[in-house]
PDB file of C-alpha atoms in Angstrom:
ATOM      1  CA  MET T 850      -0.652 -14.331  -0.271  1.00 33.00           C
ATOM      2  CA  SER T 851      -0.763 -10.686  -1.106  1.00 37.00           C
ATOM      3  CA  TYR T 852       1.597  -9.687  -3.896  1.00 39.00           C
ATOM      4  CA  LYS T 853       1.223  -6.344  -5.579  1.00 51.00           C
ATOM      5  CA  HIS T 854       2.913  -5.036  -8.682  1.00 51.00           C
ATOM      6  CA  ASP T 855       2.475  -1.356  -9.321  1.00 51.00           C
ATOM      7  CA  ILE T 856       3.158   0.740 -12.445  1.00 51.00           C
ATOM      8  CA  ARG T 857       3.433   4.514 -12.274  1.00 51.00           C
ATOM      9  CA  ALA T 858       3.678   7.060 -15.029  1.00 50.00           C
ATOM     10  CA  THR T 859       4.442  10.625 -14.117  1.00 46.00           C
ATOM     11  CA  LEU T 860       3.624  13.191 -16.733  1.00 49.00           C
ATOM     12  CA  PHE T 861       6.013  15.546 -15.027  1.00 45.00           C
ATOM     13  CA  PHE T 862       3.282  16.949 -14.445  1.00 44.00           C
ATOM     14  CA  VAL T 863       0.976  13.994 -14.714  1.00 49.00           C
ATOM     15  CA  TYR T 864       1.271  10.838 -12.642  1.00 48.00           C
ATOM     16  CA  CYS T 865      -0.087   7.399 -13.547  1.00 50.00           C
ATOM     17  CA  ILE T 866      -0.011   4.323 -11.309  1.00 49.00           C
ATOM     18  CA  LEU T 867      -1.037   0.739 -12.003  1.00 51.00           C
ATOM     19  CA  LEU T 868      -1.450  -1.338  -8.865  1.00 49.00           C
ATOM     20  CA  LEU T 869      -1.082  -5.089  -9.101  1.00 43.00           C
ATOM     21  CA  ALA T 870      -1.588  -7.656  -6.365  1.00 37.00           C
ATOM     22  CA  CYS T 871      -1.072 -11.158  -7.639  1.00 34.00           C
ATOM     23  CA  THR T 872       0.225 -14.602  -6.742  1.00 29.00           C
ATOM     24  CA  VAL T 873       2.735 -15.067  -9.542  1.00 32.00           C
ATOM     25  CA  ALA T 874       6.154 -16.598  -8.813  1.00 28.00           C
ATOM     26  CA  TYR T 875       8.648 -15.545 -11.462  1.00 26.00           C
ATOM     27  CA  ALA T 876      10.518 -18.632 -12.745  1.00 29.00           C
ATOM     28  CA  GLN T 877      13.753 -18.586 -14.656  1.00 31.00           C
ATOM     29  CA  GLU T 878      12.699 -20.279 -17.897  1.00 34.00           C
ATOM     30  CA  CYS T 879      14.573 -20.979 -21.105  1.00 36.00           C
ATOM     31  CA  SER T 880      12.397 -18.397 -22.864  1.00 43.00           C
ATOM     32  CA  GLY T 881      13.473 -15.800 -20.331  1.00 47.00           C
ATOM     33  CA  ALA T 882      16.727 -15.300 -18.483  1.00 48.00           C
ATOM     34  CA  ALA T 883      18.057 -18.817 -18.915  1.00 47.00           C
ATOM     35  CA  ASP T 884      18.128 -19.044 -22.707  1.00 57.00           C
ATOM     36  CA  CYS T 885      21.426 -19.884 -24.335  1.00 55.00           C
ATOM     37  CA  THR T 886      22.601 -16.360 -25.124  1.00 62.00           C
ATOM     38  CA  SER T 887      26.283 -15.838 -25.881  1.00 66.00           C
ATOM     39  CA  THR T 888      28.172 -13.769 -23.339  1.00 74.00           C
ATOM     40  CA  ASP T 889      29.755 -11.963 -26.302  1.00 83.00           C
ATOM     41  CA  SER T 890      26.423 -10.309 -27.106  1.00 93.00           C
ATOM     42  CA  PRO T 891      25.035  -7.213 -25.351  1.00 95.00           C
ATOM     43  CA  LEU T 892      22.253  -9.354 -23.854  1.00 96.00           C
ATOM     44  CA  GLY T 893      24.709 -11.917 -22.488  1.00 94.00           C
ATOM     45  CA  ARG T 894      27.009  -9.237 -21.051  1.00 95.00           C
ATOM     46  CA  ALA T 895      24.099  -7.361 -19.471  1.00 95.00           C
ATOM     47  CA  ARG T 896      22.869 -10.519 -17.762  1.00 94.00           C
ATOM     48  CA  LEU T 897      26.333 -11.091 -16.294  1.00 94.00           C
ATOM     49  CA  LEU T 898      26.192  -7.677 -14.627  1.00 93.00           C
ATOM     50  CA  GLY T 899      23.585  -8.867 -12.168  1.00 85.00           C
ATOM     51  CA  MET T 900      20.882  -6.736 -10.590  1.00 86.00           C
ATOM     52  CA  PRO T 901      22.180  -3.778  -8.545  1.00 87.00           C
ATOM     53  CA  GLN T 902      20.883  -4.052  -5.012  1.00 85.00           C
ATOM     54  CA  ALA T 903      18.237  -1.557  -3.921  1.00 83.00           C
ATOM     55  CA  ILE T 904      18.494  -0.892  -0.179  1.00 81.00           C
ATOM     56  CA  ASP T 905      17.261   2.543   0.838  1.00 80.00           C
ATOM     57  CA  ILE T 906      13.541   3.266   1.163  1.00 77.00           C
ATOM     58  CA  LEU T 907      13.677   7.064   1.315  1.00 77.00           C
ATOM     59  CA  ASN T 908      15.216   9.677  -0.989  1.00 79.00           C
ATOM     60  CA  ALA T 909      16.963   6.967  -3.006  1.00 81.00           C
ATOM     61  CA  GLU T 910      16.365   8.324  -6.500  1.00 83.00           C
ATOM     62  CA  PHE T 911      20.096   8.240  -7.261  1.00 85.00           C
ATOM     63  CA  GLU T 912      20.965   4.948  -5.609  1.00 88.00           C
ATOM     64  CA  ASN T 913      23.300   2.954  -7.907  1.00 89.00           C
ATOM     65  CA  GLU T 914      23.589   5.970 -10.185  1.00 92.00           C
ATOM     66  CA  ARG T 915      27.205   5.096 -11.062  1.00 92.00           C
ATOM     67  CA  PHE T 916      26.140   1.606 -12.133  1.00 94.00           C
ATOM     68  CA  TRP T 917      23.606   3.022 -14.584  1.00 93.00           C
ATOM     69  CA  ASN T 918      25.973   5.677 -15.889  1.00 94.00           C
ATOM     70  CA  ASP T 919      28.559   2.966 -16.562  1.00 95.00           C
ATOM     71  CA  HIS T 920      26.253   0.285 -17.960  1.00 95.00           C
ATOM     72  CA  GLY T 921      23.088   2.074 -19.117  1.00 95.00           C
ATOM     73  CA  SER T 922      23.996   2.035 -22.808  1.00 96.00           C
ATOM     74  CA  LEU T 923      24.826  -1.690 -22.697  1.00 97.00           C
ATOM     75  CA  VAL T 924      21.509  -2.440 -20.987  1.00 96.00           C
ATOM     76  CA  GLN T 925      19.606  -0.557 -23.692  1.00 96.00           C
ATOM     77  CA  GLN T 926      21.419  -2.596 -26.370  1.00 97.00           C
ATOM     78  CA  ALA T 927      20.509  -5.753 -24.445  1.00 97.00           C
ATOM     79  CA  TRP T 928      16.838  -4.854 -24.501  1.00 96.00           C
ATOM     80  CA  ARG T 929      16.963  -4.329 -28.278  1.00 96.00           C
ATOM     81  CA  GLU T 930      18.543  -7.756 -28.707  1.00 96.00           C
ATOM     82  CA  TRP T 931      16.014  -9.324 -26.328  1.00 95.00           C
ATOM     83  CA  GLU T 932      13.094  -7.838 -28.260  1.00 94.00           C
ATOM     84  CA  MET T 933      14.470  -9.259 -31.517  1.00 93.00           C
ATOM     85  CA  LYS T 934      14.732 -12.712 -29.921  1.00 92.00           C
ATOM     86  CA  HIS T 935      11.135 -12.474 -28.690  1.00 89.00           C
ATOM     87  CA  ALA T 936       9.647 -10.752 -31.736  1.00 88.00           C
ATOM     88  CA  THR T 937       7.042 -13.475 -32.298  1.00 84.00           C
ATOM     89  CA  THR T 938       5.771 -13.354 -28.714  1.00 81.00           C
ATOM     90  CA  LEU T 939       5.755  -9.559 -28.623  1.00 85.00           C
ATOM     91  CA  SER T 940       3.888  -9.322 -31.947  1.00 82.00           C
ATOM     92  CA  ASP T 941       0.784 -10.740 -30.239  1.00 76.00           C
ATOM     93  CA  PHE T 942       1.014  -8.015 -27.608  1.00 78.00           C
ATOM     94  CA  ASN T 943       1.482  -5.366 -30.324  1.00 72.00           C
ATOM     95  CA  ASN T 944      -1.799  -6.450 -31.926  1.00 72.00           C
ATOM     96  CA  ASP T 945      -3.567  -6.036 -28.582  1.00 68.00           C
ATOM     97  CA  VAL T 946      -2.120  -2.540 -28.221  1.00 70.00           C
ATOM     98  CA  LYS T 947      -3.361  -1.492 -31.656  1.00 68.00           C
ATOM     99  CA  GLU T 948      -6.848  -2.871 -31.073  1.00 70.00           C
ATOM    100  CA  ARG T 949      -6.990  -1.575 -27.472  1.00 75.00           C
ATOM    101  CA  ARG T 950      -8.516  -4.812 -26.234  1.00 74.00           C
ATOM    102  CA  TRP T 951      -7.238  -3.991 -22.770  1.00 82.00           C
ATOM    103  CA  MET T 952      -9.559  -1.015 -22.225  1.00 86.00           C
ATOM    104  CA  ASN T 953     -13.009  -1.178 -20.659  1.00 90.00           C
ATOM    105  CA  SER T 954     -15.455  -1.089 -23.580  1.00 90.00           C
ATOM    106  CA  SER T 955     -17.751   1.606 -22.133  1.00 93.00           C
ATOM    107  CA  LEU T 956     -14.861   3.960 -21.443  1.00 93.00           C
ATOM    108  CA  LEU T 957     -13.284   3.220 -24.830  1.00 91.00           C
ATOM    109  CA  GLU T 958     -16.527   4.006 -26.657  1.00 94.00           C
ATOM    110  CA  ALA T 959     -17.090   7.250 -24.751  1.00 95.00           C
ATOM    111  CA  ILE T 960     -13.526   8.482 -25.243  1.00 93.00           C
ATOM    112  CA  ASP T 961     -13.466   7.600 -28.949  1.00 93.00           C
ATOM    113  CA  ASP T 962     -16.742   9.484 -29.423  1.00 96.00           C
ATOM    114  CA  ALA T 963     -15.382  12.528 -27.558  1.00 95.00           C
ATOM    115  CA  PHE T 964     -12.312  12.607 -29.825  1.00 94.00           C
ATOM    116  CA  ALA T 965     -14.361  12.112 -32.992  1.00 95.00           C
ATOM    117  CA  ASN T 966     -17.220  14.442 -32.034  1.00 95.00           C
ATOM    118  CA  PRO T 967     -15.985  16.961 -29.459  1.00 93.00           C
ATOM    119  CA  SER T 968     -18.897  18.587 -27.672  1.00 95.00           C
ATOM    120  CA  GLU T 969     -20.190  19.293 -24.192  1.00 94.00           C
ATOM    121  CA  GLU T 970     -22.397  16.208 -24.484  1.00 96.00           C
ATOM    122  CA  SER T 971     -19.588  13.814 -25.459  1.00 95.00           C
ATOM    123  CA  GLU T 972     -17.338  15.252 -22.751  1.00 94.00           C
ATOM    124  CA  ALA T 973     -20.112  14.833 -20.192  1.00 95.00           C
ATOM    125  CA  ALA T 974     -20.449  11.193 -21.223  1.00 96.00           C
ATOM    126  CA  VAL T 975     -16.764  10.601 -20.448  1.00 95.00           C
ATOM    127  CA  LYS T 976     -16.967  12.507 -17.188  1.00 94.00           C
ATOM    128  CA  SER T 977     -19.992  10.487 -16.070  1.00 94.00           C
ATOM    129  CA  LEU T 978     -17.805   7.364 -16.015  1.00 94.00           C
ATOM    130  CA  TRP T 979     -15.498   8.938 -13.396  1.00 94.00           C
ATOM    131  CA  THR T 980     -17.270   8.951 -10.046  1.00 89.00           C
ATOM    132  CA  ASN T 981     -16.539  10.071  -6.481  1.00 83.00           C
ATOM    133  CA  SER T 982     -17.534   6.660  -5.164  1.00 77.00           C
ATOM    134  CA  GLY T 983     -15.098   3.902  -4.283  1.00 68.00           C
ATOM    135  CA  GLY T 984     -15.645   0.263  -3.412  1.00 65.00           C
ATOM    136  CA  ARG T 985     -17.641  -0.875  -0.391  1.00 66.00           C
ATOM    137  CA  ASN T 986     -19.919   2.180  -0.658  1.00 70.00           C
ATOM    138  CA  GLN T 987     -17.062   4.551   0.127  1.00 76.00           C
ATOM    139  CA  VAL T 988     -17.268   8.240  -0.753  1.00 81.00           C
ATOM    140  CA  LEU T 989     -13.947   9.448  -2.135  1.00 83.00           C
ATOM    141  CA  PRO T 990     -12.352  12.743  -1.043  1.00 83.00           C
ATOM    142  CA  LYS T 991     -12.772  15.849  -3.125  1.00 83.00           C
ATOM    143  CA  GLY T 992     -10.552  15.707  -6.198  1.00 85.00           C
ATOM    144  CA  VAL T 993     -10.378  11.900  -6.270  1.00 88.00           C
ATOM    145  CA  TYR T 994     -12.250   9.966  -8.965  1.00 91.00           C
ATOM    146  CA  ALA T 995     -12.688   6.274  -9.772  1.00 90.00           C
ATOM    147  CA  THR T 996     -13.528   4.395 -12.969  1.00 91.00           C
ATOM    148  CA  GLN T 997     -13.285   0.932 -14.499  1.00 90.00           C
ATOM    149  CA  LEU T 998     -10.412   1.564 -16.875  1.00 90.00           C
ATOM    150  CA  LEU T 999      -9.284  -1.946 -17.804  1.00 89.00           C
ATOM    151  CA  SER T1000     -11.258  -4.954 -18.934  1.00 87.00           C
ATOM    152  CA  PRO T1001     -10.495  -8.274 -17.176  1.00 85.00           C
ATOM    153  CA  SER T1002      -8.601  -9.353 -20.279  1.00 84.00           C
ATOM    154  CA  GLY T1003      -6.739  -6.052 -20.148  1.00 87.00           C
ATOM    155  CA  VAL T1004      -5.569  -6.791 -16.606  1.00 86.00           C
ATOM    156  CA  SER T1005      -4.316 -10.210 -17.722  1.00 86.00           C
ATOM    157  CA  TYR T1006      -2.678  -8.643 -20.777  1.00 86.00           C
ATOM    158  CA  LEU T1007      -0.657  -6.132 -18.760  1.00 88.00           C
ATOM    159  CA  ARG T1008       0.346  -8.678 -16.176  1.00 88.00           C
ATOM    160  CA  LYS T1009       1.565 -11.145 -18.804  1.00 87.00           C
ATOM    161  CA  LEU T1010       3.505  -8.384 -20.510  1.00 88.00           C
ATOM    162  CA  ILE T1011       5.148  -7.367 -17.225  1.00 90.00           C
ATOM    163  CA  ASP T1012       5.928 -11.016 -16.471  1.00 89.00           C
ATOM    164  CA  VAL T1013       7.578 -11.490 -19.878  1.00 90.00           C
ATOM    165  CA  ALA T1014       9.793  -8.446 -19.326  1.00 91.00           C
ATOM    166  CA  SER T1015      10.599  -9.506 -15.753  1.00 90.00           C
ATOM    167  CA  LEU T1016      11.967 -12.828 -17.003  1.00 92.00           C
ATOM    168  CA  SER T1017      14.494 -11.186 -19.328  1.00 94.00           C
ATOM    169  CA  GLY T1018      17.410 -11.389 -16.897  1.00 94.00           C
ATOM    170  CA  ILE T1019      18.376  -7.817 -17.810  1.00 96.00           C
ATOM    171  CA  PRO T1020      19.148  -5.488 -14.865  1.00 95.00           C
ATOM    172  CA  THR T1021      16.432  -2.916 -14.191  1.00 94.00           C
ATOM    173  CA  ARG T1022      16.531   0.307 -12.244  1.00 92.00           C
ATOM    174  CA  ARG T1023      14.495   0.744  -9.062  1.00 90.00           C
ATOM    175  CA  PRO T1024      11.185   2.469  -9.830  1.00 88.00           C
ATOM    176  CA  ASN T1025      11.600   5.511  -7.571  1.00 86.00           C
ATOM    177  CA  GLY T1026      13.230   6.842  -4.431  1.00 87.00           C
ATOM    178  CA  MET T1027      10.875   5.049  -2.036  1.00 84.00           C
ATOM    179  CA  ASN T1028      10.080   1.699  -3.670  1.00 83.00           C
ATOM    180  CA  ARG T1029      12.800  -0.869  -4.313  1.00 87.00           C
ATOM    181  CA  HIS T1030      10.983  -3.467  -6.402  1.00 84.00           C
ATOM    182  CA  GLY T1031       9.542  -2.782  -9.838  1.00 86.00           C
ATOM    183  CA  MET T1032      10.635  -1.272 -13.120  1.00 88.00           C
ATOM    184  CA  ILE T1033      10.625   2.028 -14.984  1.00 92.00           C
ATOM    185  CA  VAL T1034       8.780   1.878 -18.321  1.00 93.00           C
ATOM    186  CA  ASP T1035      10.541   4.159 -20.806  1.00 94.00           C
ATOM    187  CA  SER T1036      12.429   3.953 -24.087  1.00 93.00           C
ATOM    188  CA  ASN T1037      15.158   6.427 -23.156  1.00 92.00           C
ATOM    189  CA  VAL T1038      15.963   6.215 -19.429  1.00 93.00           C
ATOM    190  CA  TYR T1039      19.016   4.117 -18.490  1.00 94.00           C
ATOM    191  CA  GLY T1040      17.842   1.075 -16.551  1.00 93.00           C
ATOM    192  CA  ALA T1041      14.238   1.381 -17.714  1.00 94.00           C
ATOM    193  CA  VAL T1042      12.293  -1.333 -19.538  1.00 95.00           C
ATOM    194  CA  PRO T1043      11.741  -0.183 -23.161  1.00 95.00           C
ATOM    195  CA  VAL T1044       9.680  -3.183 -24.347  1.00 93.00           C
ATOM    196  CA  GLN T1045       7.619  -1.707 -27.175  1.00 91.00           C
ATOM    197  CA  PRO T1046       4.104  -3.037 -26.436  1.00 90.00           C
ATOM    198  CA  LEU T1047       4.453  -2.095 -22.749  1.00 91.00           C
ATOM    199  CA  VAL T1048       5.682   1.419 -23.553  1.00 93.00           C
ATOM    200  CA  GLU T1049       2.977   1.862 -26.195  1.00 90.00           C
ATOM    201  CA  THR T1050       0.247   0.717 -23.806  1.00 89.00           C
ATOM    202  CA  VAL T1051       1.384   3.205 -21.163  1.00 91.00           C
ATOM    203  CA  GLU T1052       1.561   5.974 -23.755  1.00 92.00           C
ATOM    204  CA  GLU T1053      -1.909   5.071 -25.017  1.00 90.00           C
ATOM    205  CA  ILE T1054      -3.271   5.313 -21.472  1.00 91.00           C
ATOM    206  CA  ILE T1055      -1.603   8.700 -21.053  1.00 92.00           C
ATOM    207  CA  ASP T1056      -2.461  10.189 -24.450  1.00 91.00           C
ATOM    208  CA  ARG T1057      -5.965   8.785 -24.783  1.00 90.00           C
ATOM    209  CA  ILE T1058      -7.132   8.807 -21.177  1.00 91.00           C
ATOM    210  CA  LEU T1059      -4.967  10.378 -18.501  1.00 91.00           C
ATOM    211  CA  ARG T1060      -4.027  13.635 -20.190  1.00 92.00           C
ATOM    212  CA  PRO T1061      -7.452  14.607 -21.666  1.00 92.00           C
ATOM    213  CA  VAL T1062      -9.434  13.341 -18.665  1.00 93.00           C
ATOM    214  CA  GLY T1063      -7.040  15.107 -16.292  1.00 92.00           C
ATOM    215  CA  ARG T1064      -7.553  18.377 -18.138  1.00 91.00           C
ATOM    216  CA  MET T1065     -11.308  17.834 -17.991  1.00 92.00           C
ATOM    217  CA  LEU T1066     -11.502  17.010 -14.276  1.00 92.00           C
ATOM    218  CA  PHE T1067      -8.901  19.525 -13.077  1.00 91.00           C
ATOM    219  CA  GLN T1068      -9.358  22.516 -15.318  1.00 88.00           C
ATOM    220  CA  ASP T1069      -8.270  24.890 -12.566  1.00 86.00           C
ATOM    221  CA  ARG T1070      -5.108  22.897 -11.788  1.00 84.00           C
ATOM    222  CA  ILE T1071      -3.481  22.056 -15.104  1.00 87.00           C
ATOM    223  CA  GLY T1072      -1.967  24.944 -17.008  1.00 81.00           C
ATOM    224  CA  CYS T1073      -0.652  25.093 -20.550  1.00 78.00           C
ATOM    225  CA  GLU T1074       1.986  22.377 -21.140  1.00 84.00           C
ATOM    226  CA  ASP T1075       1.892  21.250 -17.496  1.00 87.00           C
ATOM    227  CA  ASP T1076       1.117  17.650 -18.492  1.00 89.00           C
ATOM    228  CA  LEU T1077       3.311  16.976 -21.519  1.00 87.00           C
ATOM    229  CA  ASP T1078       6.031  14.827 -19.932  1.00 87.00           C
ATOM    230  CA  TYR T1079       5.544  11.574 -18.070  1.00 87.00           C
ATOM    231  CA  TYR T1080       7.418   9.086 -15.911  1.00 84.00           C
ATOM    232  CA  ALA T1081       6.076   5.534 -15.896  1.00 84.00           C
ATOM    233  CA  PHE T1082       7.064   2.748 -13.545  1.00 84.00           C
ATOM    234  CA  THR T1083       5.864  -0.409 -11.843  1.00 81.00           C
ATOM    235  CA  ILE T1084       6.015  -1.217  -8.148  1.00 80.00           C
ATOM    236  CA  SER T1085       5.919  -4.644  -6.533  1.00 77.00           C
ATOM    237  CA  TYR T1086       4.655  -5.166  -2.972  1.00 75.00           C
ATOM    238  CA  ASP T1087       4.706  -8.417  -1.019  1.00 73.00           C
ATOM    239  CA  GLY T1088       2.633  -8.739   2.140  1.00 63.00           C
ATOM    240  CA  THR T1089       3.158 -12.439   2.831  1.00 65.00           C
ATOM    241  CA  GLU T1090       4.066 -13.580   6.323  1.00 60.00           C
ATOM    242  CA  MET T1091       7.496 -14.677   5.106  1.00 58.00           C
ATOM    243  CA  SER T1092       8.302 -11.208   3.824  1.00 49.00           C
ATOM    244  CA  THR T1093      10.527  -8.859   5.766  1.00 51.00           C
ATOM    245  CA  MET T1094      11.053  -5.139   5.441  1.00 49.00           C
ATOM    246  CA  GLN T1095      14.678  -5.900   4.540  1.00 54.00           C
ATOM    247  CA  SER T1096      13.790  -7.944   1.443  1.00 65.00           C
ATOM    248  CA  LYS T1097      10.372  -6.742   0.252  1.00 75.00           C
ATOM    249  CA  ASP T1098       8.312  -3.594   0.013  1.00 77.00           C
ATOM    250  CA  MET T1099       5.223  -4.147   2.134  1.00 76.00           C
ATOM    251  CA  ASP T1100       3.789  -0.626   2.144  1.00 76.00           C
ATOM    252  CA  LEU T1101       4.473   2.949   1.079  1.00 77.00           C
ATOM    253  CA  LYS T1102       4.975   5.872   3.440  1.00 79.00           C
ATOM    254  CA  GLU T1103       2.739   8.908   3.200  1.00 81.00           C
ATOM    255  CA  HIS T1104       4.006  11.237   0.499  1.00 81.00           C
ATOM    256  CA  ARG T1105       2.963  13.817  -2.050  1.00 82.00           C
ATOM    257  CA  ASP T1106       3.384  13.090  -5.761  1.00 83.00           C
ATOM    258  CA  ALA T1107       5.345  15.608  -7.808  1.00 82.00           C
ATOM    259  CA  SER T1108       2.661  15.757 -10.482  1.00 86.00           C
ATOM    260  CA  VAL T1109      -0.545  17.483 -11.392  1.00 85.00           C
ATOM    261  CA  VAL T1110      -2.525  14.253 -11.848  1.00 87.00           C
ATOM    262  CA  THR T1111      -2.069  10.737 -10.443  1.00 83.00           C
ATOM    263  CA  LEU T1112      -3.829   7.693 -11.879  1.00 84.00           C
ATOM    264  CA  ASN T1113      -3.956   4.445  -9.862  1.00 81.00           C
ATOM    265  CA  ILE T1114      -4.950   1.293 -11.766  1.00 81.00           C
ATOM    266  CA  ASN T1115      -5.477  -1.887  -9.761  1.00 79.00           C
ATOM    267  CA  LEU T1116      -4.296  -4.964 -11.648  1.00 79.00           C
ATOM    268  CA  ASN T1117      -5.898  -7.605  -9.450  1.00 76.00           C
ATOM    269  CA  LEU T1118      -8.282 -10.119 -10.999  1.00 74.00           C
ATOM    270  CA  PRO T1119     -11.682 -10.528  -9.291  1.00 73.00           C
ATOM    271  CA  GLU T1120     -11.178 -14.239  -8.610  1.00 77.00           C
ATOM    272  CA  GLU T1121      -7.841 -13.797  -6.853  1.00 75.00           C
ATOM    273  CA  ASN T1122      -7.606 -14.131  -3.100  1.00 73.00           C
ATOM    274  CA  TYR T1123      -5.631 -11.117  -1.919  1.00 69.00           C
ATOM    275  CA  GLU T1124      -5.710  -8.357   0.663  1.00 70.00           C
ATOM    276  CA  GLY T1125      -4.472  -4.793   0.516  1.00 68.00           C
ATOM    277  CA  SER T1126      -3.877  -2.537  -2.503  1.00 68.00           C
ATOM    278  CA  GLU T1127      -5.856   0.305  -0.947  1.00 74.00           C
ATOM    279  CA  VAL T1128      -4.778   3.861  -1.697  1.00 78.00           C
ATOM    280  CA  PHE T1129      -5.338   6.441   1.043  1.00 79.00           C
ATOM    281  CA  PHE T1130      -5.680  10.194   0.454  1.00 79.00           C
ATOM    282  CA  ARG T1131      -5.019  12.924   2.981  1.00 73.00           C
ATOM    283  CA  GLY T1132      -7.241  15.511   1.309  1.00 66.00           C
ATOM    284  CA  TYR T1133      -7.584  18.021  -1.538  1.00 58.00           C
ATOM    285  CA  PRO T1134      -4.873  20.728  -1.335  1.00 56.00           C
ATOM    286  CA  ALA T1135      -5.758  24.381  -1.413  1.00 54.00           C
ATOM    287  CA  ALA T1136      -5.446  26.159  -4.770  1.00 49.00           C
ATOM    288  CA  ASP T1137      -2.470  28.220  -3.577  1.00 47.00           C
ATOM    289  CA  SER T1138      -0.491  25.253  -2.159  1.00 45.00           C
TER     290      SER T1138
END
């Protein structure tokens, strides 16, 4: 089975993607969507709305826009209620966010040193961890870099956090105009998932890693204030034989991200038996394109 869950964060001018291929079947458990919540509460009413169907696979950014305009405020209230109900569970995730247990230790140490002692040497130490080599002895195209960003426990942490949010029973907006399955991670967007430890982890990746490393690697591409905003989302792919293009996203058409930097983070565990999750690049665009 090949099942991929993908998170993207676009700094409207920076793009971040977490790729996940896993073999998790989401169950409706009492701790998730099937708890005994009153239909008089925002959470109960939001669950009764059901999930708006995502159909189109191209230029569908505004699909179901009326649904979210009508119910977006209620859904945000539902998430606040849901977080209060799951405060104990989420507190464990909040501790992990604060201690940054999810980050690869070598990268964490180098980045912390660069922030504490900014110099050409400390910056070079961070840059040395981003290489032009991919897996299987592949040489990456110009402008594409790879690193070990997450620790194995960090991969598990993010996946558990995504699973917890997925079991909420609250309607979520499609991640983008091409992918139908996944969630937007944001505290303000109607239909997004605003779960605090998930949002804070994404923001930590952007503030501590993506934005400064992007400015370091692409000094000629990122101008003043080009990378201040972001858009984060997850994507779920399913490549099993039983999947069909009508029900699951099995691949992604060639496209160009509307961002100055894109970060892809694979969330597969080494011991899992999966195929796919590759990211293909056409080439490095000219400076005037």
